Amino acid sequence: LKAMRNVIEKMKDLDSTLTIQANMGGELTLKVQTDLVSIATFYRNLEHPQLEGKQNVLGSDIVATAKVDVKKFWKALYSYQVAPSNVICCIVENTALVLHALLDDLFITYYIPILA
């Protein structure tokens, strides 16, 4: 998370909107775009958590996209300071981006609304 936060820190100086794309195949893309420049960072081979007793029936090519305020996302990445054991990113189409920072005996949830 700390490395991702450093990347987002640079992106937030370029534009106020961050586009996040993720798929079921463990790929995540973070992107800012202006009239002059487009910058994206790619994360691959991420684990996709499965609910107990449930099997993933969606293909890895299904992509979810969210546009959020880059500064709100950047602030949520402060969760690296509590050393979470895992972080789960959920994109609720047309509604919100939800980050769950999992700790040993609890979790912290960040709710970031989607920009229209």
mmCIF file of N, CA and C in Angstrom:
data_model
loop_
_atom_site.group_PDB
_atom_site.id
_atom_site.type_symbol
_atom_site.label_atom_id
_atom_site.label_comp_id
_atom_site.label_asym_id
_atom_site.label_seq_id
_atom_site.Cartn_x
_atom_site.Cartn_y
_atom_site.Cartn_z
ATOM 1 N N LEU A 1 0.800 -1.197 0.000
ATOM 2 C CA LEU A 1 0.000 0.000 0.000
ATOM 3 C C LEU A 1 0.846 1.266 0.000
ATOM 4 N N LYS A 2 1.953 1.221 0.682
ATOM 5 C CA LYS A 2 2.798 2.409 0.749
ATOM 6 C C LYS A 2 3.330 2.761 -0.634
ATOM 7 N N ALA A 3 3.737 1.759 -1.409
ATOM 8 C CA ALA A 3 4.233 2.012 -2.760
ATOM 9 C C ALA A 3 3.116 2.561 -3.644
ATOM 10 N N MET A 4 1.904 2.000 -3.507
ATOM 11 C CA MET A 4 0.761 2.486 -4.286
ATOM 12 C C MET A 4 0.439 3.925 -3.888
ATOM 13 N N ARG A 5 0.527 4.223 -2.611
ATOM 14 C CA ARG A 5 0.242 5.571 -2.132
ATOM 15 C C ARG A 5 1.229 6.575 -2.721
ATOM 16 N N ASN A 6 2.485 6.182 -2.854
ATOM 17 C CA ASN A 6 3.482 7.074 -3.449
ATOM 18 C C ASN A 6 3.154 7.368 -4.911
ATOM 19 N N VAL A 7 2.672 6.371 -5.645
ATOM 20 C CA VAL A 7 2.281 6.573 -7.048
ATOM 21 C C VAL A 7 1.079 7.508 -7.121
ATOM 22 N N ILE A 8 0.077 7.268 -6.289
ATOM 23 C CA ILE A 8 -1.137 8.088 -6.288
ATOM 24 C C ILE A 8 -0.822 9.517 -5.872
ATOM 25 N N GLU A 9 0.154 9.684 -4.998
ATOM 26 C CA GLU A 9 0.547 11.026 -4.575
ATOM 27 C C GLU A 9 0.996 11.857 -5.777
ATOM 28 N N LYS A 10 1.721 11.255 -6.691
ATOM 29 C CA LYS A 10 2.151 11.950 -7.916
ATOM 30 C C LYS A 10 0.967 12.184 -8.855
ATOM 31 N N MET A 11 0.071 11.208 -8.957
ATOM 32 C CA MET A 11 -1.081 11.326 -9.851
ATOM 33 C C MET A 11 -2.039 12.426 -9.414
ATOM 34 N N LYS A 12 -2.193 12.612 -8.105
ATOM 35 C CA LYS A 12 -3.164 13.588 -7.613
ATOM 36 C C LYS A 12 -2.785 15.016 -7.970
ATOM 37 N N ASP A 13 -1.528 15.250 -8.288
ATOM 38 C CA ASP A 13 -1.104 16.582 -8.714
ATOM 39 C C ASP A 13 -1.487 16.874 -10.165
ATOM 40 N N LEU A 14 -1.857 15.833 -10.922
ATOM 41 C CA LEU A 14 -2.186 15.999 -12.338
ATOM 42 C C LEU A 14 -3.679 16.191 -12.589
ATOM 43 N N ASP A 15 -4.518 15.479 -11.852
ATOM 44 C CA ASP A 15 -5.953 15.555 -12.075
ATOM 45 C C ASP A 15 -6.682 15.176 -10.792
ATOM 46 N N SER A 16 -7.937 15.565 -10.694
ATOM 47 C CA SER A 16 -8.709 15.274 -9.489
ATOM 48 C C SER A 16 -9.468 13.954 -9.575
ATOM 49 N N THR A 17 -9.489 13.341 -10.766
ATOM 50 C CA THR A 17 -10.236 12.103 -10.967
ATOM 51 C C THR A 17 -9.290 10.934 -11.219
ATOM 52 N N LEU A 18 -9.501 9.854 -10.497
ATOM 53 C CA LEU A 18 -8.735 8.623 -10.663
ATOM 54 C C LEU A 18 -9.676 7.557 -11.212
ATOM 55 N N THR A 19 -9.253 6.901 -12.285
ATOM 56 C CA THR A 19 -10.036 5.800 -12.841
ATOM 57 C C THR A 19 -9.401 4.496 -12.381
ATOM 58 N N ILE A 20 -10.215 3.641 -11.786
ATOM 59 C CA ILE A 20 -9.751 2.346 -11.292
ATOM 60 C C ILE A 20 -10.472 1.262 -12.069
ATOM 61 N N GLN A 21 -9.699 0.340 -12.644
ATOM 62 C CA GLN A 21 -10.263 -0.804 -13.347
ATOM 63 C C GLN A 21 -9.715 -2.066 -12.716
ATOM 64 N N ALA A 22 -10.585 -3.040 -12.525
ATOM 65 C CA ALA A 22 -10.156 -4.326 -11.965
ATOM 66 C C ALA A 22 -10.933 -5.434 -12.648
ATOM 67 N N ASN A 23 -10.300 -6.593 -12.730
ATOM 68 C CA ASN A 23 -11.018 -7.750 -13.282
ATOM 69 C C ASN A 23 -10.863 -8.936 -12.344
ATOM 70 N N MET A 24 -11.611 -9.967 -12.631
ATOM 71 C CA MET A 24 -11.612 -11.162 -11.792
ATOM 72 C C MET A 24 -10.330 -11.978 -11.960
ATOM 73 N N GLY A 25 -9.501 -11.605 -12.928
ATOM 74 C CA GLY A 25 -8.244 -12.303 -13.158
ATOM 75 C C GLY A 25 -7.087 -11.762 -12.337
ATOM 76 N N GLY A 26 -7.362 -10.844 -11.410
ATOM 77 C CA GLY A 26 -6.309 -10.331 -10.537
ATOM 78 C C GLY A 26 -5.513 -9.189 -11.120
ATOM 79 N N GLU A 27 -6.126 -8.408 -12.005
ATOM 80 C CA GLU A 27 -5.443 -7.256 -12.587
ATOM 81 C C GLU A 27 -6.127 -5.975 -12.134
ATOM 82 N N LEU A 28 -5.327 -4.973 -11.783
ATOM 83 C CA LEU A 28 -5.819 -3.693 -11.300
ATOM 84 C C LEU A 28 -5.071 -2.596 -12.041
ATOM 85 N N THR A 29 -5.801 -1.599 -12.548
ATOM 86 C CA THR A 29 -5.196 -0.464 -13.243
ATOM 87 C C THR A 29 -5.672 0.815 -12.573
ATOM 88 N N LEU A 30 -4.733 1.705 -12.281
ATOM 89 C CA LEU A 30 -5.025 3.020 -11.730
ATOM 90 C C LEU A 30 -4.575 4.045 -12.760
ATOM 91 N N LYS A 31 -5.468 5.001 -13.104
ATOM 92 C CA LYS A 31 -5.159 5.898 -14.221
ATOM 93 C C LYS A 31 -5.696 7.303 -13.972
ATOM 94 N N VAL A 32 -4.885 8.305 -14.331
ATOM 95 C CA VAL A 32 -5.329 9.690 -14.410
ATOM 96 C C VAL A 32 -5.101 10.155 -15.833
ATOM 97 N N GLN A 33 -5.984 11.058 -16.271
ATOM 98 C CA GLN A 33 -5.898 11.494 -17.659
ATOM 99 C C GLN A 33 -6.260 12.972 -17.747
ATOM 100 N N THR A 34 -5.447 13.725 -18.482
ATOM 101 C CA THR A 34 -5.725 15.132 -18.763
ATOM 102 C C THR A 34 -5.665 15.322 -20.275
ATOM 103 N N ASP A 35 -5.844 16.548 -20.709
ATOM 104 C CA ASP A 35 -5.743 16.829 -22.141
ATOM 105 C C ASP A 35 -4.327 16.612 -22.664
ATOM 106 N N LEU A 36 -3.336 16.763 -21.789
ATOM 107 C CA LEU A 36 -1.944 16.675 -22.214
ATOM 108 C C LEU A 36 -1.272 15.342 -21.946
ATOM 109 N N VAL A 37 -1.744 14.617 -20.932
ATOM 110 C CA VAL A 37 -1.039 13.408 -20.525
ATOM 111 C C VAL A 37 -2.013 12.360 -19.967
ATOM 112 N N SER A 38 -1.635 11.121 -20.116
ATOM 113 C CA SER A 38 -2.373 10.007 -19.526
ATOM 114 C C SER A 38 -1.349 9.124 -18.825
ATOM 115 N N ILE A 39 -1.563 8.901 -17.531
ATOM 116 C CA ILE A 39 -0.626 8.088 -16.750
ATOM 117 C C ILE A 39 -1.395 6.950 -16.101
ATOM 118 N N ALA A 40 -0.870 5.740 -16.244
ATOM 119 C CA ALA A 40 -1.511 4.560 -15.650
ATOM 120 C C ALA A 40 -0.454 3.681 -15.007
ATOM 121 N N THR A 41 -0.859 3.013 -13.948
ATOM 122 C CA THR A 41 -0.001 2.009 -13.326
ATOM 123 C C THR A 41 -0.792 0.713 -13.260
ATOM 124 N N PHE A 42 -0.108 -0.395 -13.465
ATOM 125 C CA PHE A 42 -0.762 -1.690 -13.594
ATOM 126 C C PHE A 42 -0.255 -2.639 -12.505
ATOM 127 N N TYR A 43 -1.188 -3.354 -11.911
ATOM 128 C CA TYR A 43 -0.855 -4.382 -10.926
ATOM 129 C C TYR A 43 -1.430 -5.694 -11.445
ATOM 130 N N ARG A 44 -0.599 -6.716 -11.476
ATOM 131 C CA ARG A 44 -1.016 -8.017 -11.991
ATOM 132 C C ARG A 44 -0.776 -9.101 -10.931
ATOM 133 N N ASN A 45 -1.372 -10.250 -11.172
ATOM 134 C CA ASN A 45 -1.214 -11.413 -10.285
ATOM 135 C C ASN A 45 -1.680 -11.142 -8.862
ATOM 136 N N LEU A 46 -2.723 -10.330 -8.731
ATOM 137 C CA LEU A 46 -3.309 -10.086 -7.412
ATOM 138 C C LEU A 46 -4.243 -11.234 -7.073
ATOM 139 N N GLU A 47 -4.347 -11.524 -5.811
ATOM 140 C CA GLU A 47 -5.237 -12.598 -5.377
ATOM 141 C C GLU A 47 -6.674 -12.102 -5.369
ATOM 142 N N HIS A 48 -7.572 -12.969 -5.755
ATOM 143 C CA HIS A 48 -9.000 -12.653 -5.719
ATOM 144 C C HIS A 48 -9.635 -13.533 -4.652
ATOM 145 N N PRO A 49 -10.025 -12.932 -3.520
ATOM 146 C CA PRO A 49 -10.559 -13.758 -2.431
ATOM 147 C C PRO A 49 -11.896 -14.386 -2.807
ATOM 148 N N GLN A 50 -12.105 -15.592 -2.345
ATOM 149 C CA GLN A 50 -13.351 -16.316 -2.592
ATOM 150 C C GLN A 50 -14.077 -16.489 -1.265
ATOM 151 N N LEU A 51 -15.384 -16.378 -1.312
ATOM 152 C CA LEU A 51 -16.185 -16.647 -0.125
ATOM 153 C C LEU A 51 -16.223 -18.143 0.115
ATOM 154 N N GLU A 52 -16.253 -18.524 1.384
ATOM 155 C CA GLU A 52 -16.287 -19.952 1.712
ATOM 156 C C GLU A 52 -17.493 -20.616 1.075
ATOM 157 N N GLY A 53 -17.262 -21.728 0.424
ATOM 158 C CA GLY A 53 -18.339 -22.492 -0.185
ATOM 159 C C GLY A 53 -18.845 -21.926 -1.502
ATOM 160 N N LYS A 54 -18.287 -20.804 -1.944
ATOM 161 C CA LYS A 54 -18.716 -20.187 -3.204
ATOM 162 C C LYS A 54 -17.591 -20.321 -4.230
ATOM 163 N N GLN A 55 -17.971 -20.571 -5.451
ATOM 164 C CA GLN A 55 -16.986 -20.682 -6.515
ATOM 165 C C GLN A 55 -17.204 -19.541 -7.492
ATOM 166 N N ASN A 56 -16.119 -18.970 -8.004
ATOM 167 C CA ASN A 56 -16.194 -17.865 -8.948
ATOM 168 C C ASN A 56 -16.769 -18.364 -10.275
ATOM 169 N N VAL A 57 -17.937 -17.846 -10.654
ATOM 170 C CA VAL A 57 -18.551 -18.252 -11.910
ATOM 171 C C VAL A 57 -18.355 -17.196 -12.993
ATOM 172 N N LEU A 58 -17.810 -16.033 -12.612
ATOM 173 C CA LEU A 58 -17.544 -14.978 -13.588
ATOM 174 C C LEU A 58 -16.198 -15.203 -14.245
ATOM 175 N N GLY A 59 -16.096 -14.873 -15.503
ATOM 176 C CA GLY A 59 -14.832 -15.023 -16.217
ATOM 177 C C GLY A 59 -13.839 -13.951 -15.820
ATOM 178 N N SER A 60 -12.568 -14.230 -16.044
ATOM 179 C CA SER A 60 -11.519 -13.287 -15.667
ATOM 180 C C SER A 60 -11.490 -12.065 -16.570
ATOM 181 N N ASP A 61 -12.250 -12.082 -17.666
ATOM 182 C CA ASP A 61 -12.260 -10.952 -18.587
ATOM 183 C C ASP A 61 -13.313 -9.891 -18.230
ATOM 184 N N ILE A 62 -14.120 -10.133 -17.221
ATOM 185 C CA ILE A 62 -15.126 -9.160 -16.804
ATOM 186 C C ILE A 62 -14.426 -8.047 -16.019
ATOM 187 N N VAL A 63 -14.634 -6.799 -16.467
ATOM 188 C CA VAL A 63 -13.942 -5.648 -15.887
ATOM 189 C C VAL A 63 -14.944 -4.735 -15.194
ATOM 190 N N ALA A 64 -14.579 -4.271 -14.006
ATOM 191 C CA ALA A 64 -15.357 -3.267 -13.276
ATOM 192 C C ALA A 64 -14.536 -1.986 -13.255
ATOM 193 N N THR A 65 -15.206 -0.857 -13.447
ATOM 194 C CA THR A 65 -14.524 0.434 -13.504
ATOM 195 C C THR A 65 -15.180 1.408 -12.538
ATOM 196 N N ALA A 66 -14.349 2.239 -11.909
ATOM 197 C CA ALA A 66 -14.844 3.268 -11.001
ATOM 198 C C ALA A 66 -14.008 4.527 -11.178
ATOM 199 N N LYS A 67 -14.688 5.670 -11.222
ATOM 200 C CA LYS A 67 -13.997 6.961 -11.224
ATOM 201 C C LYS A 67 -14.260 7.607 -9.877
ATOM 202 N N VAL A 68 -13.162 7.888 -9.153
ATOM 203 C CA VAL A 68 -13.273 8.440 -7.804
ATOM 204 C C VAL A 68 -12.389 9.670 -7.660
ATOM 205 N N ASP A 69 -12.625 10.398 -6.591
ATOM 206 C CA ASP A 69 -11.785 11.540 -6.254
ATOM 207 C C ASP A 69 -10.408 11.005 -5.851
ATOM 208 N N VAL A 70 -9.378 11.423 -6.555
ATOM 209 C CA VAL A 70 -8.039 10.881 -6.321
ATOM 210 C C VAL A 70 -7.549 11.191 -4.900
ATOM 211 N N LYS A 71 -7.923 12.340 -4.354
ATOM 212 C CA LYS A 71 -7.469 12.687 -3.004
ATOM 213 C C LYS A 71 -8.142 11.819 -1.943
ATOM 214 N N LYS A 72 -9.399 11.444 -2.155
ATOM 215 C CA LYS A 72 -10.072 10.547 -1.202
ATOM 216 C C LYS A 72 -9.447 9.159 -1.231
ATOM 217 N N PHE A 73 -9.105 8.682 -2.423
ATOM 218 C CA PHE A 73 -8.445 7.381 -2.541
ATOM 219 C C PHE A 73 -7.068 7.439 -1.886
ATOM 220 N N TRP A 74 -6.340 8.504 -2.121
ATOM 221 C CA TRP A 74 -5.000 8.695 -1.549
ATOM 222 C C TRP A 74 -5.072 8.672 -0.024
ATOM 223 N N LYS A 75 -6.073 9.328 0.551
ATOM 224 C CA LYS A 75 -6.226 9.335 2.011
ATOM 225 C C LYS A 75 -6.541 7.936 2.546
ATOM 226 N N ALA A 76 -7.342 7.169 1.806
ATOM 227 C CA ALA A 76 -7.680 5.810 2.246
ATOM 228 C C ALA A 76 -6.443 4.917 2.299
ATOM 229 N N LEU A 77 -5.456 5.222 1.471
ATOM 230 C CA LEU A 77 -4.240 4.405 1.456
ATOM 231 C C LEU A 77 -3.362 4.620 2.688
ATOM 232 N N TYR A 78 -3.742 5.549 3.561
ATOM 233 C CA TYR A 78 -3.040 5.707 4.835
ATOM 234 C C TYR A 78 -3.175 4.454 5.703
ATOM 235 N N SER A 79 -4.067 3.566 5.331
ATOM 236 C CA SER A 79 -4.263 2.350 6.122
ATOM 237 C C SER A 79 -3.000 1.498 6.185
ATOM 238 N N TYR A 80 -2.015 1.771 5.324
ATOM 239 C CA TYR A 80 -0.763 1.005 5.397
ATOM 240 C C TYR A 80 -0.091 1.189 6.751
ATOM 241 N N GLN A 81 -0.396 2.277 7.447
ATOM 242 C CA GLN A 81 0.248 2.563 8.729
ATOM 243 C C GLN A 81 -0.159 1.582 9.826
ATOM 244 N N VAL A 82 -1.315 0.943 9.678
ATOM 245 C CA VAL A 82 -1.734 -0.037 10.683
ATOM 246 C C VAL A 82 -1.318 -1.452 10.275
ATOM 247 N N ALA A 83 -0.545 -1.574 9.212
ATOM 248 C CA ALA A 83 0.001 -2.851 8.735
ATOM 249 C C ALA A 83 -1.079 -3.922 8.543
ATOM 250 N N PRO A 84 -2.013 -3.693 7.614
ATOM 251 C CA PRO A 84 -3.038 -4.714 7.384
ATOM 252 C C PRO A 84 -2.437 -5.980 6.795
ATOM 253 N N SER A 85 -3.030 -7.110 7.128
ATOM 254 C CA SER A 85 -2.549 -8.379 6.583
ATOM 255 C C SER A 85 -3.004 -8.556 5.136
ATOM 256 N N ASN A 86 -4.088 -7.868 4.773
ATOM 257 C CA ASN A 86 -4.623 -7.967 3.425
ATOM 258 C C ASN A 86 -5.529 -6.771 3.187
ATOM 259 N N VAL A 87 -5.679 -6.377 1.926
ATOM 260 C CA VAL A 87 -6.601 -5.302 1.558
ATOM 261 C C VAL A 87 -7.458 -5.806 0.418
ATOM 262 N N ILE A 88 -8.771 -5.632 0.553
ATOM 263 C CA ILE A 88 -9.703 -6.066 -0.479
ATOM 264 C C ILE A 88 -10.349 -4.830 -1.084
ATOM 265 N N CYS A 89 -10.319 -4.750 -2.404
ATOM 266 C CA CYS A 89 -10.916 -3.643 -3.142
ATOM 267 C C CYS A 89 -12.182 -4.150 -3.825
ATOM 268 N N CYS A 90 -13.312 -3.527 -3.521
ATOM 269 C CA CYS A 90 -14.594 -3.898 -4.122
ATOM 270 C C CYS A 90 -15.124 -2.711 -4.912
ATOM 271 N N ILE A 91 -15.451 -2.934 -6.165
ATOM 272 C CA ILE A 91 -16.059 -1.887 -6.986
ATOM 273 C C ILE A 91 -17.541 -2.210 -7.122
ATOM 274 N N VAL A 92 -18.360 -1.328 -6.607
ATOM 275 C CA VAL A 92 -19.806 -1.457 -6.732
ATOM 276 C C VAL A 92 -20.183 -0.521 -7.877
ATOM 277 N N GLU A 93 -20.470 -1.087 -9.045
ATOM 278 C CA GLU A 93 -20.708 -0.305 -10.261
ATOM 279 C C GLU A 93 -21.692 0.835 -10.008
ATOM 280 N N ASN A 94 -21.310 2.017 -10.463
ATOM 281 C CA ASN A 94 -22.128 3.237 -10.392
ATOM 282 C C ASN A 94 -22.483 3.662 -8.972
ATOM 283 N N THR A 95 -21.791 3.129 -7.979
ATOM 284 C CA THR A 95 -22.121 3.464 -6.599
ATOM 285 C C THR A 95 -20.894 3.882 -5.794
ATOM 286 N N ALA A 96 -19.943 2.948 -5.610
ATOM 287 C CA ALA A 96 -18.828 3.246 -4.716
ATOM 288 C C ALA A 96 -17.656 2.304 -4.949
ATOM 289 N N LEU A 97 -16.531 2.744 -4.423
ATOM 290 C CA LEU A 97 -15.345 1.906 -4.300
ATOM 291 C C LEU A 97 -15.207 1.646 -2.802
ATOM 292 N N VAL A 98 -15.097 0.385 -2.421
ATOM 293 C CA VAL A 98 -15.008 0.031 -1.011
ATOM 294 C C VAL A 98 -13.682 -0.698 -0.790
ATOM 295 N N LEU A 99 -12.884 -0.187 0.139
ATOM 296 C CA LEU A 99 -11.616 -0.827 0.504
ATOM 297 C C LEU A 99 -11.746 -1.393 1.911
ATOM 298 N N HIS A 100 -11.391 -2.660 2.070
ATOM 299 C CA HIS A 100 -11.390 -3.311 3.377
ATOM 300 C C HIS A 100 -9.939 -3.615 3.746
ATOM 301 N N ALA A 101 -9.433 -2.984 4.788
ATOM 302 C CA ALA A 101 -8.093 -3.272 5.298
ATOM 303 C C ALA A 101 -8.251 -4.280 6.431
ATOM 304 N N LEU A 102 -7.757 -5.499 6.220
ATOM 305 C CA LEU A 102 -7.921 -6.576 7.200
ATOM 306 C C LEU A 102 -6.757 -6.590 8.177
ATOM 307 N N LEU A 103 -7.099 -6.568 9.454
ATOM 308 C CA LEU A 103 -6.109 -6.663 10.521
ATOM 309 C C LEU A 103 -6.298 -8.003 11.208
ATOM 310 N N ASP A 104 -5.519 -8.279 12.241
ATOM 311 C CA ASP A 104 -5.595 -9.575 12.905
ATOM 312 C C ASP A 104 -6.997 -9.882 13.438
ATOM 313 N N ASP A 105 -7.599 -8.942 14.150
ATOM 314 C CA ASP A 105 -8.874 -9.233 14.794
ATOM 315 C C ASP A 105 -9.995 -8.263 14.402
ATOM 316 N N LEU A 106 -9.765 -7.419 13.409
ATOM 317 C CA LEU A 106 -10.786 -6.506 12.949
ATOM 318 C C LEU A 106 -10.467 -6.040 11.535
ATOM 319 N N PHE A 107 -11.349 -5.243 10.974
ATOM 320 C CA PHE A 107 -11.060 -4.665 9.667
ATOM 321 C C PHE A 107 -11.546 -3.227 9.642
ATOM 322 N N ILE A 108 -10.922 -2.435 8.766
ATOM 323 C CA ILE A 108 -11.296 -1.043 8.565
ATOM 324 C C ILE A 108 -11.852 -0.941 7.153
ATOM 325 N N THR A 109 -12.997 -0.294 7.016
ATOM 326 C CA THR A 109 -13.632 -0.151 5.721
ATOM 327 C C THR A 109 -13.640 1.317 5.310
ATOM 328 N N TYR A 110 -13.203 1.554 4.080
ATOM 329 C CA TYR A 110 -13.233 2.897 3.484
ATOM 330 C C TYR A 110 -14.252 2.871 2.360
ATOM 331 N N TYR A 111 -15.180 3.804 2.384
ATOM 332 C CA TYR A 111 -16.225 3.911 1.372
ATOM 333 C C TYR A 111 -15.944 5.194 0.589
ATOM 334 N N ILE A 112 -15.667 5.056 -0.705
ATOM 335 C CA ILE A 112 -15.365 6.208 -1.556
ATOM 336 C C ILE A 112 -16.431 6.266 -2.646
ATOM 337 N N PRO A 113 -17.256 7.317 -2.664
ATOM 338 C CA PRO A 113 -18.318 7.390 -3.665
ATOM 339 C C PRO A 113 -17.778 7.561 -5.073
ATOM 340 N N ILE A 114 -18.528 7.046 -6.044
ATOM 341 C CA ILE A 114 -18.194 7.160 -7.461
ATOM 342 C C ILE A 114 -18.536 8.586 -7.911
ATOM 343 N N LEU A 115 -17.690 9.152 -8.770
ATOM 344 C CA LEU A 115 -17.986 10.450 -9.362
ATOM 345 C C LEU A 115 -18.903 10.273 -10.555
ATOM 346 N N ALA A 116 -19.824 11.187 -10.727
ATOM 347 C CA ALA A 116 -20.791 11.105 -11.835
ATOM 348 C C ALA A 116 -20.158 11.492 -13.154
#
